[in-house]
Short mmCIF file of C-alpha atoms in Angstrom, two decimals:
data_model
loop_
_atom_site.label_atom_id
_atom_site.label_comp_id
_atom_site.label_asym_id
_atom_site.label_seq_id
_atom_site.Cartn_x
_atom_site.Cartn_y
_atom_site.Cartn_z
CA UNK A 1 0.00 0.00 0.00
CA UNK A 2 1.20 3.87 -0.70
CA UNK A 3 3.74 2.63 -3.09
CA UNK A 4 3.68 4.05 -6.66
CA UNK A 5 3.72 2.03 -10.06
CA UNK A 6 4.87 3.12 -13.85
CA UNK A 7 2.47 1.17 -15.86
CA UNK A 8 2.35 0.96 -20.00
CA UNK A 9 0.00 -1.64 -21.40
CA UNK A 10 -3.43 -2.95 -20.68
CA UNK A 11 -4.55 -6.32 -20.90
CA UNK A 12 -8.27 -8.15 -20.60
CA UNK A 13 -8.95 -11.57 -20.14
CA UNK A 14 -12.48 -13.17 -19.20
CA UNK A 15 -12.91 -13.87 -15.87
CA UNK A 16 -14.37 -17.77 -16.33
CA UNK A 17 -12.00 -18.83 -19.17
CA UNK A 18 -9.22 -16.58 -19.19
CA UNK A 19 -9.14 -16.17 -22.22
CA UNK A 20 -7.49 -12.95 -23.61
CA UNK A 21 -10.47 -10.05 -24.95
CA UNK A 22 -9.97 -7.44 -27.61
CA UNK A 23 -10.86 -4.14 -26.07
CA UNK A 24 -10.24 -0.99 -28.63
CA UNK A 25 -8.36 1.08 -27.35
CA UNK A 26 -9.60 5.26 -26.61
CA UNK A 27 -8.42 7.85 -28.06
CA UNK A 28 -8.07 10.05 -25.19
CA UNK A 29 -5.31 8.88 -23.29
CA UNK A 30 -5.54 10.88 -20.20
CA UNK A 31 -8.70 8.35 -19.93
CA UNK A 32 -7.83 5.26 -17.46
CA UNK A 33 -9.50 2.27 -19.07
CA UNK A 34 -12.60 0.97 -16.76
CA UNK A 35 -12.53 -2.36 -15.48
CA UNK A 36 -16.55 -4.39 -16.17
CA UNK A 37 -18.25 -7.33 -15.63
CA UNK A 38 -16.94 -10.28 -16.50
CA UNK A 39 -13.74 -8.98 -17.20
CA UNK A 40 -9.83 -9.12 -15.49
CA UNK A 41 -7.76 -6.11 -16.42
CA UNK A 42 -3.64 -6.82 -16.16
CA UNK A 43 -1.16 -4.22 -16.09
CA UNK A 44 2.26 -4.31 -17.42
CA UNK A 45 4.74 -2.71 -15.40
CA UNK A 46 7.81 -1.44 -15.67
CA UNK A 47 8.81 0.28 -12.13
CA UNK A 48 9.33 -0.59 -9.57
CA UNK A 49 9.68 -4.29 -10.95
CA UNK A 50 9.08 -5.42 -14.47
CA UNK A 51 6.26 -7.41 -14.60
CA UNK A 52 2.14 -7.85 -14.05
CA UNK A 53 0.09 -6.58 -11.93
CA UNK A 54 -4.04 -6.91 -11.65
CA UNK A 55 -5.72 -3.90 -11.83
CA UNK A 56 -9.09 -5.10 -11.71
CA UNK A 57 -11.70 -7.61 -11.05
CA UNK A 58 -15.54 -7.59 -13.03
CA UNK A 59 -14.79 -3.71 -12.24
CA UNK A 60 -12.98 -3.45 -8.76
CA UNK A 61 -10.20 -1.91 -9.35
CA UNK A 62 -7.24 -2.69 -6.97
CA UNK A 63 -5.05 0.01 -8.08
CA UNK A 64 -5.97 3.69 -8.67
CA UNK A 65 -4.73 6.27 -10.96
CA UNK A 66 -2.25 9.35 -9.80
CA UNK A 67 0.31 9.69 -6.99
CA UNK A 68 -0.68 8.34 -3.67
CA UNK A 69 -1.25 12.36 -2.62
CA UNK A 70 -4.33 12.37 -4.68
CA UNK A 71 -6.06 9.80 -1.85
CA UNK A 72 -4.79 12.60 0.71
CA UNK A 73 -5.89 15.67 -0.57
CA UNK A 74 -8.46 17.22 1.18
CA UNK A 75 -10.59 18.52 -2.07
CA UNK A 76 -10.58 15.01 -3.28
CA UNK A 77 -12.27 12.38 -0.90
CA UNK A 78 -12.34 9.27 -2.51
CA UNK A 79 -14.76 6.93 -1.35
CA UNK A 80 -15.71 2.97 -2.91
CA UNK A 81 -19.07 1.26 -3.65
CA UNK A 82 -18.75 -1.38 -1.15
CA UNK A 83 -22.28 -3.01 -1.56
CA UNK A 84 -22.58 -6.30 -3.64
CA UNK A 85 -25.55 -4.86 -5.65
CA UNK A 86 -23.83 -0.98 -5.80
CA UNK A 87 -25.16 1.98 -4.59
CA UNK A 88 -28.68 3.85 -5.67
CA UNK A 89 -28.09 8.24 -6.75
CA UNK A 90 -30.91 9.96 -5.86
CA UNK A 91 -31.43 13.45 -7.33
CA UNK A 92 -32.34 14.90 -3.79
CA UNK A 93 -31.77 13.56 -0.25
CA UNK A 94 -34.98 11.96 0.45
CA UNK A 95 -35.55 7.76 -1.03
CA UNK A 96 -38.26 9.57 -2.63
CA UNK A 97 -36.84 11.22 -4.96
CA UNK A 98 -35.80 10.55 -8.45
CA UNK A 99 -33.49 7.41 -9.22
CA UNK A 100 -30.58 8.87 -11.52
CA UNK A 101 -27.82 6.01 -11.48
CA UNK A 102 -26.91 2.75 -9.69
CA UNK A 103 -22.99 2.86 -9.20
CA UNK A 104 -21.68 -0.45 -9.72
CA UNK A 105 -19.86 -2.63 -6.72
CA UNK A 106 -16.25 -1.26 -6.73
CA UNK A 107 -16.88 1.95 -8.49
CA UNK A 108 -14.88 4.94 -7.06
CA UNK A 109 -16.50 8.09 -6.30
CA UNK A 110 -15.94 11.40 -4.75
CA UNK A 111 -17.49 12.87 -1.41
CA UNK A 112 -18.58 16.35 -0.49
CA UNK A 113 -20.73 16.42 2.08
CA UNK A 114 -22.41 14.10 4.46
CA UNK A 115 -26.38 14.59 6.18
CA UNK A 116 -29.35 13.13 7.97
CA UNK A 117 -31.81 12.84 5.84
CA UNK A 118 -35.98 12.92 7.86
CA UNK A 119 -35.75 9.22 7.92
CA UNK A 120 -32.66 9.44 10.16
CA UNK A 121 -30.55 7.62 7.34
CA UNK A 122 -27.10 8.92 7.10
CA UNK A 123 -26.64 10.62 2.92
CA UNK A 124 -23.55 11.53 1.43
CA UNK A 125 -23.02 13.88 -1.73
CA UNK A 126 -21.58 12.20 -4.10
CA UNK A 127 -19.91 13.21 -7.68
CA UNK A 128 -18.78 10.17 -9.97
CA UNK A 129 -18.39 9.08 -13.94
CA UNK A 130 -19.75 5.99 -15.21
CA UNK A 131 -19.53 3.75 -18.61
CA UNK A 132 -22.15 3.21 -20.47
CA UNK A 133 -23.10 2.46 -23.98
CA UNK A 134 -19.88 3.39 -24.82
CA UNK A 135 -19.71 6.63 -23.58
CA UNK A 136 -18.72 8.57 -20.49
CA UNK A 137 -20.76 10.80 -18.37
CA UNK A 138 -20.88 12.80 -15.36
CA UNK A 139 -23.19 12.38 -12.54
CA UNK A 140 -23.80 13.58 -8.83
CA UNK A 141 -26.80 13.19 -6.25
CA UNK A 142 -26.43 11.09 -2.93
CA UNK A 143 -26.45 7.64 -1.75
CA UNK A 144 -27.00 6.09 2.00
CA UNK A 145 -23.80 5.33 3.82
CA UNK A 146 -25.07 2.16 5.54
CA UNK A 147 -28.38 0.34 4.98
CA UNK A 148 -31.54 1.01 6.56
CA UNK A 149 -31.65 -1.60 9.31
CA UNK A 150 -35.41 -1.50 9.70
CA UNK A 151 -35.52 -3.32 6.57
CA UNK A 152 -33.83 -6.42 7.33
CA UNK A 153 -30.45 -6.07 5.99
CA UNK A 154 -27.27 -4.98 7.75
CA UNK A 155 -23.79 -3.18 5.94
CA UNK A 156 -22.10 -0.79 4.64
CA UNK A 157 -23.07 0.61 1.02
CA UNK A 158 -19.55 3.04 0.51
CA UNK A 159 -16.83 3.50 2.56
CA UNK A 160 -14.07 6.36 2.20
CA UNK A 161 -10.45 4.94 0.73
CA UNK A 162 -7.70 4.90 3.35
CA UNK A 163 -5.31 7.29 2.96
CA UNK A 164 -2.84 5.11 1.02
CA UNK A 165 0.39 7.10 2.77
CA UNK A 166 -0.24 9.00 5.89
CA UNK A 167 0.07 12.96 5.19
CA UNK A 168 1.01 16.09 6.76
CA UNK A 169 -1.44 18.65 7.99
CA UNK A 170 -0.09 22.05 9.13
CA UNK A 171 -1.92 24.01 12.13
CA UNK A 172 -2.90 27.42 10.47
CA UNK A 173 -5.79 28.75 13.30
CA UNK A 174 -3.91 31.18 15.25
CA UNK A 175 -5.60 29.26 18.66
CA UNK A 176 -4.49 26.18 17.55
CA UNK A 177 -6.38 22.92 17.02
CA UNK A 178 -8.12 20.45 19.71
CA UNK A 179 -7.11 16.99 19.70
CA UNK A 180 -10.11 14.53 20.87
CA UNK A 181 -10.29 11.22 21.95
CA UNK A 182 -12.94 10.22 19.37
CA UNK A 183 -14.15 11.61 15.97
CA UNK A 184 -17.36 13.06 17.64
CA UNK A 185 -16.84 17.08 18.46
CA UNK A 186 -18.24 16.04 21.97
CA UNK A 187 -16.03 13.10 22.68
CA UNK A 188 -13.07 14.13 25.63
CA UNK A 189 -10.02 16.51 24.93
CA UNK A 190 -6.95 14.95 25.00
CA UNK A 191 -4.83 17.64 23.72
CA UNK A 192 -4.04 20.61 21.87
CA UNK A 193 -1.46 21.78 19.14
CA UNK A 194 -0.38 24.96 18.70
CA UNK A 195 -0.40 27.25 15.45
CA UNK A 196 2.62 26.21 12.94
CA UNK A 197 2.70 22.51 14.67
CA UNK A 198 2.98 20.04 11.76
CA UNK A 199 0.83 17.12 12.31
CA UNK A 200 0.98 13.41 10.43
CA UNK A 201 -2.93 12.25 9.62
CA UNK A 202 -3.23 8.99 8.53
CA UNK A 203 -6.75 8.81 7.63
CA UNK A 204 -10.48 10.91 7.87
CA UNK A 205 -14.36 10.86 8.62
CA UNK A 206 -17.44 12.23 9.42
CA UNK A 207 -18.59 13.09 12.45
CA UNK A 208 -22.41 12.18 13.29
CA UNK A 209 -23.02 15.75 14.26
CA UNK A 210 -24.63 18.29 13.91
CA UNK A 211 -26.63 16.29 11.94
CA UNK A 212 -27.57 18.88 9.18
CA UNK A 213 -24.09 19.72 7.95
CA UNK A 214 -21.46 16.23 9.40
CA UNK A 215 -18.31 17.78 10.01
CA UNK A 216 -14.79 16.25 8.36
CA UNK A 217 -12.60 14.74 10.78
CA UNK A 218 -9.35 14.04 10.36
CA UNK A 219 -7.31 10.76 12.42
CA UNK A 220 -3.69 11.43 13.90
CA UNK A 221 -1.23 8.87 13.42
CA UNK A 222 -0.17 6.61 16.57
CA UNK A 223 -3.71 6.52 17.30
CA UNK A 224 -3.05 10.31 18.90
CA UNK A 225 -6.87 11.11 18.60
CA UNK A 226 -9.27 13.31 16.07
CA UNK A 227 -8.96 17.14 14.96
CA UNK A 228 -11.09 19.11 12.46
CA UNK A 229 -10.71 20.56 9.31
CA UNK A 230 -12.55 23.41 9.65
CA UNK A 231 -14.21 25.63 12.19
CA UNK A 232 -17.49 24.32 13.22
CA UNK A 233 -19.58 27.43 11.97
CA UNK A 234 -21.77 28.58 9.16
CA UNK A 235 -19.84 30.15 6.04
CA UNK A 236 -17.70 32.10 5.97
CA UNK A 237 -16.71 31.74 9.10
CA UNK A 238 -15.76 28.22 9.08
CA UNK A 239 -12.49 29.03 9.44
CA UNK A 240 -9.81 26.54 7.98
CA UNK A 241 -7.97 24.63 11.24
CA UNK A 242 -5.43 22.47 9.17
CA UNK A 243 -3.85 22.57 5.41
CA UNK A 244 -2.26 19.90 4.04
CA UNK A 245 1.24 20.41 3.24
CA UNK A 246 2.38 17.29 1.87
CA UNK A 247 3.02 13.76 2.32
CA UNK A 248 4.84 12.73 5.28
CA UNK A 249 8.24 11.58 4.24
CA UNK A 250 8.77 9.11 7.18
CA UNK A 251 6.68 6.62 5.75
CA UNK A 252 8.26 3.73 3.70
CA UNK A 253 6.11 1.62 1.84
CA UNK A 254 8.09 -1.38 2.44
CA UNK A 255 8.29 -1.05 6.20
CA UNK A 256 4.53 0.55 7.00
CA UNK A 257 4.85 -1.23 10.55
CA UNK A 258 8.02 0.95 11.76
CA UNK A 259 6.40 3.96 11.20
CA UNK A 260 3.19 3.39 12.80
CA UNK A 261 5.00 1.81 16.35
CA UNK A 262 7.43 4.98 16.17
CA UNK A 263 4.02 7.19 15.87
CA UNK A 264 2.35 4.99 19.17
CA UNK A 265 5.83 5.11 21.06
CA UNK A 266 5.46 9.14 20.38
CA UNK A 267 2.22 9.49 21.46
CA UNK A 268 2.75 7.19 24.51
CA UNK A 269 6.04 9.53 25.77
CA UNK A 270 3.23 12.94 25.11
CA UNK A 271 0.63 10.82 27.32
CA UNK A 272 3.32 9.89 29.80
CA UNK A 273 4.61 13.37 30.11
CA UNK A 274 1.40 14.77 30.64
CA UNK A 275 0.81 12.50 33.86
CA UNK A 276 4.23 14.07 35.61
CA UNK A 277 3.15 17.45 35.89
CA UNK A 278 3.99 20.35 38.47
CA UNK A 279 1.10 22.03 40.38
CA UNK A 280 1.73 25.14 37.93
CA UNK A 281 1.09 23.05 34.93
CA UNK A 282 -2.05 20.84 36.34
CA UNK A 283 -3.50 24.49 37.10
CA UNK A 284 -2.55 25.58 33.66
CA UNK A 285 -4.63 22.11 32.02
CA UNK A 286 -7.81 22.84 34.00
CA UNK A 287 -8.07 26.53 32.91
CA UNK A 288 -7.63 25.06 29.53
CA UNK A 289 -10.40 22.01 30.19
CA UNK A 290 -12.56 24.86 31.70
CA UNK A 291 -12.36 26.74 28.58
CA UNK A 292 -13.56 24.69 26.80
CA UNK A 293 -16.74 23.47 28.63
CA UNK A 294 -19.44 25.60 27.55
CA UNK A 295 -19.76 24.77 23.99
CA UNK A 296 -18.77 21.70 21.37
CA UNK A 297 -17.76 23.77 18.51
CA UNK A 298 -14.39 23.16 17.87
CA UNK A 299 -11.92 25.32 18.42
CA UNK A 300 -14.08 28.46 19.24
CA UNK A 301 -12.27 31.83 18.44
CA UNK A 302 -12.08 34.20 21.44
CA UNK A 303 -11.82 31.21 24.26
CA UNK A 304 -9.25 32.89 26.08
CA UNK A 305 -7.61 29.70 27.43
CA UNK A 306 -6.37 28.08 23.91
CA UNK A 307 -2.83 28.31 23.48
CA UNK A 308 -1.26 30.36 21.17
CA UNK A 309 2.32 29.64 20.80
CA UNK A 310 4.59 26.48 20.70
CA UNK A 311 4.43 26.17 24.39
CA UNK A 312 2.79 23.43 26.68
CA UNK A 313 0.47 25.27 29.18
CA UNK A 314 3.33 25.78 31.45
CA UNK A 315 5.49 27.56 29.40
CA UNK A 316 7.15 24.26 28.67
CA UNK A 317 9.01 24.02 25.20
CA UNK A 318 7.64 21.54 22.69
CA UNK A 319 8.89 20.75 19.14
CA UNK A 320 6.49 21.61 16.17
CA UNK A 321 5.32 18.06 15.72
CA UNK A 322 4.14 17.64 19.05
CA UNK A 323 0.88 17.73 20.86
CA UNK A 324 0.10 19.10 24.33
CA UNK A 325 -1.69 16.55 25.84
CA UNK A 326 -4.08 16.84 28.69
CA UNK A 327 -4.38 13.13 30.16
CA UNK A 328 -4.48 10.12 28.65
CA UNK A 329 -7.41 9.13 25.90
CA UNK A 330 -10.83 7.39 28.10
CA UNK A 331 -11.02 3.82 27.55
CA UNK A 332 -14.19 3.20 25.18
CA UNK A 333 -17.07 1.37 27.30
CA UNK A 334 -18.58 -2.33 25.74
CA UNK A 335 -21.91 -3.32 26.35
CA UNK A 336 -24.41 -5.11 25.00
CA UNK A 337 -25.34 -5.20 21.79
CA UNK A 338 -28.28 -2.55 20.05
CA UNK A 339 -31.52 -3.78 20.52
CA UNK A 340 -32.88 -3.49 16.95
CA UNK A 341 -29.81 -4.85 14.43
CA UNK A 342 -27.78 -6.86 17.30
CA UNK A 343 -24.92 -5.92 15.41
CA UNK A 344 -23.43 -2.37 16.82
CA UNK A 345 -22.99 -1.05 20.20
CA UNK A 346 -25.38 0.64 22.03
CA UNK A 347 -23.87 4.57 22.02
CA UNK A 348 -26.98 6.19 21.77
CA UNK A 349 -29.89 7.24 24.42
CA UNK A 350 -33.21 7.56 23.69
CA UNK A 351 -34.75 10.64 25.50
CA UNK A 352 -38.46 10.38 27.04
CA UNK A 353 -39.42 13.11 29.26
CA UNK A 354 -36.68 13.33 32.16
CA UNK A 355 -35.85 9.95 31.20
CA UNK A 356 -34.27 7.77 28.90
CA UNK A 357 -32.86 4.48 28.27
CA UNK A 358 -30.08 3.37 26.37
CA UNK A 359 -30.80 0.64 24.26
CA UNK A 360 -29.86 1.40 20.85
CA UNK A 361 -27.42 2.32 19.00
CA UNK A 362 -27.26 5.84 17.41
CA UNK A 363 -28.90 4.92 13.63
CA UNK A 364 -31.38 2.67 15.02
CA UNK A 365 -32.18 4.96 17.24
CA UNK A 366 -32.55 7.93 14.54
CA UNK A 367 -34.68 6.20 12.92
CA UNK A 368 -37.16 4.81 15.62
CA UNK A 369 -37.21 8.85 16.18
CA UNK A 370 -38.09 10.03 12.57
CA UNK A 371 -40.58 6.84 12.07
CA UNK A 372 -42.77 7.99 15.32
CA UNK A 373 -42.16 4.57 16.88
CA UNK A 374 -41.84 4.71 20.61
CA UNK A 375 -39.31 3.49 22.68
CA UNK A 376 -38.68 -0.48 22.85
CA UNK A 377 -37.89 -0.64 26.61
CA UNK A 378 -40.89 1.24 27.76
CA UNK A 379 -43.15 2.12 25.01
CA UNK A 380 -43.07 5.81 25.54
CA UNK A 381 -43.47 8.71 23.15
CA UNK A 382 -39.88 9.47 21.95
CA UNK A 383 -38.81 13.04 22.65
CA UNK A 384 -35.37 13.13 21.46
CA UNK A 385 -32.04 10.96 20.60
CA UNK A 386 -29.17 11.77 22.01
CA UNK A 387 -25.50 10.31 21.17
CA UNK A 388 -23.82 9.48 24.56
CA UNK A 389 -20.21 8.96 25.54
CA UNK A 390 -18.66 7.39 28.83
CA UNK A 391 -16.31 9.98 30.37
#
């Protein structure tokens, strides 16, 4: 994975016989040659190695066009068809509106935005090309993330691409960013890094809230916890938190495993120093964890307690790849199972008056909500749905 191939010939067989298939070839050739049904695709390369690779099978492609900091950059999210029968675009974001494609299983596609639609089903906007009758054309609408588990069935429909090399993100907010323990703005603080502190991300997602506008999330390498891209306001002050300045150049595609233990060891020696602190820094950390207590939105302008420089909250000198890190990142709770798909944990509570019971997790529990249906521990009218973490 990450590594980077010089290919310069195309070859088909037929996936049952093997037999070799006569494709013409286009006449465009900045046009990458689409995998279908019924169909293997082999590359001949030339670098690294001389040889074959396959490209693709009946359309799932296994290799990807471009340099691995395509997959990184943040205006290009690419995202795969993971369902078996592909994914349904939808003009608008409602399953009632118009049917305009079904993107095959394996197809690549590019995300812009994620939602909750009325139904409490999680929609993401989605631009993407497809093959057909011998032509190319363009297409966008949405598609549900995951299936609707009221009807039966259980999955994913697309998943986002891993970030095939882990990248660098620069800190350009003048407060800094705030490191969390989980991809959820409301999830614990475990740190902070200053303006100008380079960062290595190693992959990204969407958080579940606010549910009108899901904000992008990106994942720190070492598992060192979540930060955002943006400001957590409406335009056009969602202020930019991070850019991406390039691909981190610690990373060797032959050796992934040495970079990711260096990247835990680092963020175990940040999450070790921050549990031998003086009395000066410990008051320093509260009036930072205090700061940030009366709202979610991520780094909020004006706080007073962020810091602002490349010093720990003590005045203590850290290098420009570091975090300062508040404690160390709480343990995630396992119970039972949700009470509607038995499949996913239950991290959601469903509220009922000055009550409410946790036995769902957070889609079923969205959608109970937007159907009307009342609670299934108690039968009560459902007032709210709340997504709950253990502190």
């Amino acid at each position: 994975p990450g590594s980077t191939i010089v290919g310069t010939e195309i070859y088909y067989l037929e996936t049952a016989s093997l037999r070799p298939v006569n494709v013409p070839n286009t006449t465009d050739k900045k046009v990458k040659p689409r995998g279908r049904l019924g169909q293997i695709q082999l590359l001949k390369v030339e670098s690294p190695l001389e040889g074959y690779v396959t490209l693709s099978i009946d359309g799932y492609a296994f290799l990807g066009p471009g340099l691995p900091a395509l997959y990184a950059d943040p205006q290009v999210w690419v995202w795969r068809v993971t369902c078996s029968v592909g994914a349904y675009v939808r003009e608008g974001l409602e399953l009632t509106t118009k049917h305009v494609e079904t993107l095959p299983h394996g197809s690549l596609l590019r995300v812009t935005r994620k939602t909750i639609n009325s139904l409490g089903l999680s929609r993401l906007r989605v631009h993407a090309t497809v093959e057909k009758d011998g032509s190319t054309r363009y297409i966008e609408g949405w598609i549900s993330e995951f299936f609707n588990p009221l009807s039966g069935q259980r999955g994913t429909i697309a998943q986002p691409m891993p970030f095939p090399v882990p990248a660098q993100y620069s800190v350009m907010l003048s407060e800094g960013a705030v490191v969390r323990s989980d991809v959820e703005l409301s999830s614990p603080q475990i740190g902070h890094a200053a303006c100008g502190t380079v960062l290595s991300v190693v992959g990204r997602s969407f958080s579940e809230h606010p549910m009108d506008q899901c904000i992008e999330r990106l994942r720190l390498a070492g598992n060192g916890g979540w930060i955002s891209v943006r400001l957590n306001r409406h335009p056009p002050l969602d202020e930019m938190v991070v850019e991406m300045v390039g691909i981190d150049g610690g990373f060797d595609p032959t050796s992934p495993g040495s970079f990711h233990f260096a990247a835990l060891e680092r963020v175990h020696q940040e999450q070790e120093g921050s549990l031998h602190l003086t009395s000066n820094d410990a008051i320093g950390i509260e009036e930072l964890r205090q700061g940030e207590i009366s709202s979610i939105d991520e780094d909020i302008k004006g706080g007073g307690s962020e810091l602002s420089s490349s010093e720990g909250s003590a005045g203590l000198k850290r290098p420009p790849t570091s975090v300062a890190r508040k404690c160390r990142p709480v343990p995630k709770r396992h119970d039972d199972k949700c009470l509607i798909c038995l499949t996913e944990e239950r991290n959601a509570t469903i509220v009922h008056g000055e009550t409410g019971h946790i036995a769902c997790c957070l889609v079923c529990a969205r959608i109970l909500n937007a159907r009307g249906d009342r609670c299934p521990v108690c039968r009560l009218q459902i007032d709210s749905v709340i997504q709950h973490f253990w502190a």
